[in-house]
Amino acid sequence: MTRYAWKGYIYPGKREEYIRRHDEIWPEMTALLNEAGIHNYSIWNIGEELFGYYECDDLPFALKTQAESPVVARWNESMEGVMRMELDEKGEQILPEQVFLHP
């Protein structure tokens, strides 16, 4: 499995709401992540910053599966006003470069 990460931000005052929504994540959302081949997915928080980590074998397939999913579209809509992803100038998710690993 290859490791991937993302960065995002919680809007001020929305940390508890962000956590609550993930504590109650929809079963269809976790099923979609499995279908996309995403595993060992965790999200970390410091202040308003979010750092997500996951593993998958085929990132293009995982991204395409999510992009075409009405479940993901509904999830993203539900998270508007709670958090935002860090995006590049094209509006695409920035995937940080791994610079160290201690196995």
PDB file of C-alpha atoms in Angstrom:
ATOM      1  CA  MET A   1       0.000   0.000   0.000  1.00  0.00           C
ATOM      2  CA  THR A   2       1.135   3.515  -0.735  1.00  0.00           C
ATOM      3  CA  ARG A   3       0.715   6.269   1.868  1.00  0.00           C
ATOM      4  CA  TYR A   4      -1.111   9.508   1.107  1.00  0.00           C
ATOM      5  CA  ALA A   5      -1.986  12.580   3.134  1.00  0.00           C
ATOM      6  CA  TRP A   6      -4.076  15.726   2.888  1.00  0.00           C
ATOM      7  CA  LYS A   7      -4.395  18.988   4.765  1.00  0.00           C
ATOM      8  CA  GLY A   8      -7.515  20.940   5.631  1.00  0.00           C
ATOM      9  CA  TYR A   9      -8.909  23.401   8.120  1.00  0.00           C
ATOM     10  CA  ILE A  10     -11.810  23.437  10.548  1.00  0.00           C
ATOM     11  CA  TYR A  11     -13.726  26.701  10.576  1.00  0.00           C
ATOM     12  CA  PRO A  12     -13.552  28.584  13.882  1.00  0.00           C
ATOM     13  CA  GLY A  13     -15.954  27.189  16.461  1.00  0.00           C
ATOM     14  CA  LYS A  14     -16.715  24.048  14.421  1.00  0.00           C
ATOM     15  CA  ARG A  15     -14.280  21.531  15.962  1.00  0.00           C
ATOM     16  CA  GLU A  16     -16.892  19.733  18.066  1.00  0.00           C
ATOM     17  CA  GLU A  17     -19.275  19.556  15.088  1.00  0.00           C
ATOM     18  CA  TYR A  18     -16.499  18.180  12.867  1.00  0.00           C
ATOM     19  CA  ILE A  19     -15.708  15.468  15.427  1.00  0.00           C
ATOM     20  CA  ARG A  20     -19.390  14.644  15.976  1.00  0.00           C
ATOM     21  CA  ARG A  21     -19.973  14.134  12.259  1.00  0.00           C
ATOM     22  CA  HIS A  22     -17.030  11.769  12.020  1.00  0.00           C
ATOM     23  CA  ASP A  23     -18.133   9.914  15.158  1.00  0.00           C
ATOM     24  CA  GLU A  24     -21.423   9.361  13.305  1.00  0.00           C
ATOM     25  CA  ILE A  25     -19.942   8.724   9.844  1.00  0.00           C
ATOM     26  CA  TRP A  26     -22.455   7.198   7.473  1.00  0.00           C
ATOM     27  CA  PRO A  27     -22.123   3.452   6.801  1.00  0.00           C
ATOM     28  CA  GLU A  28     -22.449   4.175   3.076  1.00  0.00           C
ATOM     29  CA  MET A  29     -19.439   6.513   3.319  1.00  0.00           C
ATOM     30  CA  THR A  30     -17.229   3.865   4.918  1.00  0.00           C
ATOM     31  CA  ALA A  31     -18.462   1.363   2.312  1.00  0.00           C
ATOM     32  CA  LEU A  32     -17.466   3.804  -0.442  1.00  0.00           C
ATOM     33  CA  LEU A  33     -13.983   4.231   1.069  1.00  0.00           C
ATOM     34  CA  ASN A  34     -13.604   0.440   1.062  1.00  0.00           C
ATOM     35  CA  GLU A  35     -14.831   0.280  -2.548  1.00  0.00           C
ATOM     36  CA  ALA A  36     -12.262   2.951  -3.477  1.00  0.00           C
ATOM     37  CA  GLY A  37      -9.519   0.851  -1.861  1.00  0.00           C
ATOM     38  CA  ILE A  38      -8.796   3.346   0.919  1.00  0.00           C
ATOM     39  CA  HIS A  39      -7.588   1.814   4.189  1.00  0.00           C
ATOM     40  CA  ASN A  40      -5.950   2.868   7.464  1.00  0.00           C
ATOM     41  CA  TYR A  41      -7.596   6.271   7.116  1.00  0.00           C
ATOM     42  CA  SER A  42      -7.114   8.615  10.054  1.00  0.00           C
ATOM     43  CA  ILE A  43      -7.563  12.333  10.580  1.00  0.00           C
ATOM     44  CA  TRP A  44      -5.526  14.379  13.045  1.00  0.00           C
ATOM     45  CA  ASN A  45      -6.283  17.839  14.436  1.00  0.00           C
ATOM     46  CA  ILE A  46      -4.214  20.685  15.905  1.00  0.00           C
ATOM     47  CA  GLY A  47      -6.133  23.914  16.506  1.00  0.00           C
ATOM     48  CA  GLU A  48      -7.958  24.619  13.244  1.00  0.00           C
ATOM     49  CA  GLU A  49      -5.636  22.446  11.143  1.00  0.00           C
ATOM     50  CA  LEU A  50      -6.527  18.953   9.944  1.00  0.00           C
ATOM     51  CA  PHE A  51      -4.140  16.337   8.646  1.00  0.00           C
ATOM     52  CA  GLY A  52      -5.531  13.224   7.001  1.00  0.00           C
ATOM     53  CA  TYR A  53      -3.603  10.029   6.303  1.00  0.00           C
ATOM     54  CA  TYR A  54      -4.653   6.955   4.340  1.00  0.00           C
ATOM     55  CA  GLU A  55      -3.252   4.080   2.356  1.00  0.00           C
ATOM     56  CA  CYS A  56      -4.311   2.718  -1.034  1.00  0.00           C
ATOM     57  CA  ASP A  57      -2.812   0.784  -3.925  1.00  0.00           C
ATOM     58  CA  ASP A  58      -4.362   2.763  -6.792  1.00  0.00           C
ATOM     59  CA  LEU A  59      -4.719   6.490  -6.106  1.00  0.00           C
ATOM     60  CA  PRO A  60      -6.216   7.384  -9.518  1.00  0.00           C
ATOM     61  CA  PHE A  61      -8.911   4.720  -9.001  1.00  0.00           C
ATOM     62  CA  ALA A  62      -9.566   5.909  -5.431  1.00  0.00           C
ATOM     63  CA  LEU A  63      -9.880   9.556  -6.496  1.00  0.00           C
ATOM     64  CA  LYS A  64     -12.105   8.680  -9.472  1.00  0.00           C
ATOM     65  CA  THR A  65     -14.362   6.456  -7.346  1.00  0.00           C
ATOM     66  CA  GLN A  66     -14.816   9.261  -4.832  1.00  0.00           C
ATOM     67  CA  ALA A  67     -15.287  11.974  -7.472  1.00  0.00           C
ATOM     68  CA  GLU A  68     -18.076   9.994  -9.155  1.00  0.00           C
ATOM     69  CA  SER A  69     -19.869   9.045  -5.945  1.00  0.00           C
ATOM     70  CA  PRO A  70     -23.157  10.704  -4.957  1.00  0.00           C
ATOM     71  CA  VAL A  71     -22.391   9.638  -1.360  1.00  0.00           C
ATOM     72  CA  VAL A  72     -19.143  11.622  -1.360  1.00  0.00           C
ATOM     73  CA  ALA A  73     -20.895  14.584  -2.990  1.00  0.00           C
ATOM     74  CA  ARG A  74     -23.526  14.503  -0.245  1.00  0.00           C
ATOM     75  CA  TRP A  75     -20.827  14.172   2.456  1.00  0.00           C
ATOM     76  CA  ASN A  76     -18.863  17.110   1.026  1.00  0.00           C
ATOM     77  CA  GLU A  77     -22.017  19.212   0.924  1.00  0.00           C
ATOM     78  CA  SER A  78     -22.761  18.318   4.545  1.00  0.00           C
ATOM     79  CA  MET A  79     -19.246  19.441   5.568  1.00  0.00           C
ATOM     80  CA  GLU A  80     -19.545  22.889   3.940  1.00  0.00           C
ATOM     81  CA  GLY A  81     -19.341  25.500   6.655  1.00  0.00           C
ATOM     82  CA  VAL A  82     -17.554  23.062   8.970  1.00  0.00           C
ATOM     83  CA  MET A  83     -14.216  22.540   7.198  1.00  0.00           C
ATOM     84  CA  ARG A  84     -12.318  23.234   4.007  1.00  0.00           C
ATOM     85  CA  MET A  85      -9.589  21.326   2.188  1.00  0.00           C
ATOM     86  CA  GLU A  86      -6.276  22.858   1.204  1.00  0.00           C
ATOM     87  CA  LEU A  87      -6.405  23.086  -2.597  1.00  0.00           C
ATOM     88  CA  ASP A  88      -3.967  24.192  -5.271  1.00  0.00           C
ATOM     89  CA  GLU A  89      -4.531  27.017  -7.760  1.00  0.00           C
ATOM     90  CA  LYS A  90      -6.548  24.636  -9.988  1.00  0.00           C
ATOM     91  CA  GLY A  91      -8.883  23.783  -7.097  1.00  0.00           C
ATOM     92  CA  GLU A  92      -7.419  20.294  -6.749  1.00  0.00           C
ATOM     93  CA  GLN A  93      -6.443  18.571  -3.524  1.00  0.00           C
ATOM     94  CA  ILE A  94      -2.778  18.986  -2.619  1.00  0.00           C
ATOM     95  CA  LEU A  95      -1.065  15.703  -1.801  1.00  0.00           C
ATOM     96  CA  PRO A  96       1.910  16.398   0.486  1.00  0.00           C
ATOM     97  CA  GLU A  97       5.231  14.791  -0.353  1.00  0.00           C
ATOM     98  CA  GLN A  98       6.487  12.190   2.113  1.00  0.00           C
ATOM     99  CA  VAL A  99      10.008  13.183   3.132  1.00  0.00           C
ATOM    100  CA  PHE A 100      10.683  10.716   5.972  1.00  0.00           C
ATOM    101  CA  LEU A 101       9.552   7.274   7.062  1.00  0.00           C
ATOM    102  CA  HIS A 102      10.757   5.164   9.967  1.00  0.00           C
ATOM    103  CA  PRO A 103       9.348   1.674   9.388  1.00  0.00           C
TER     104      PRO A 103
END
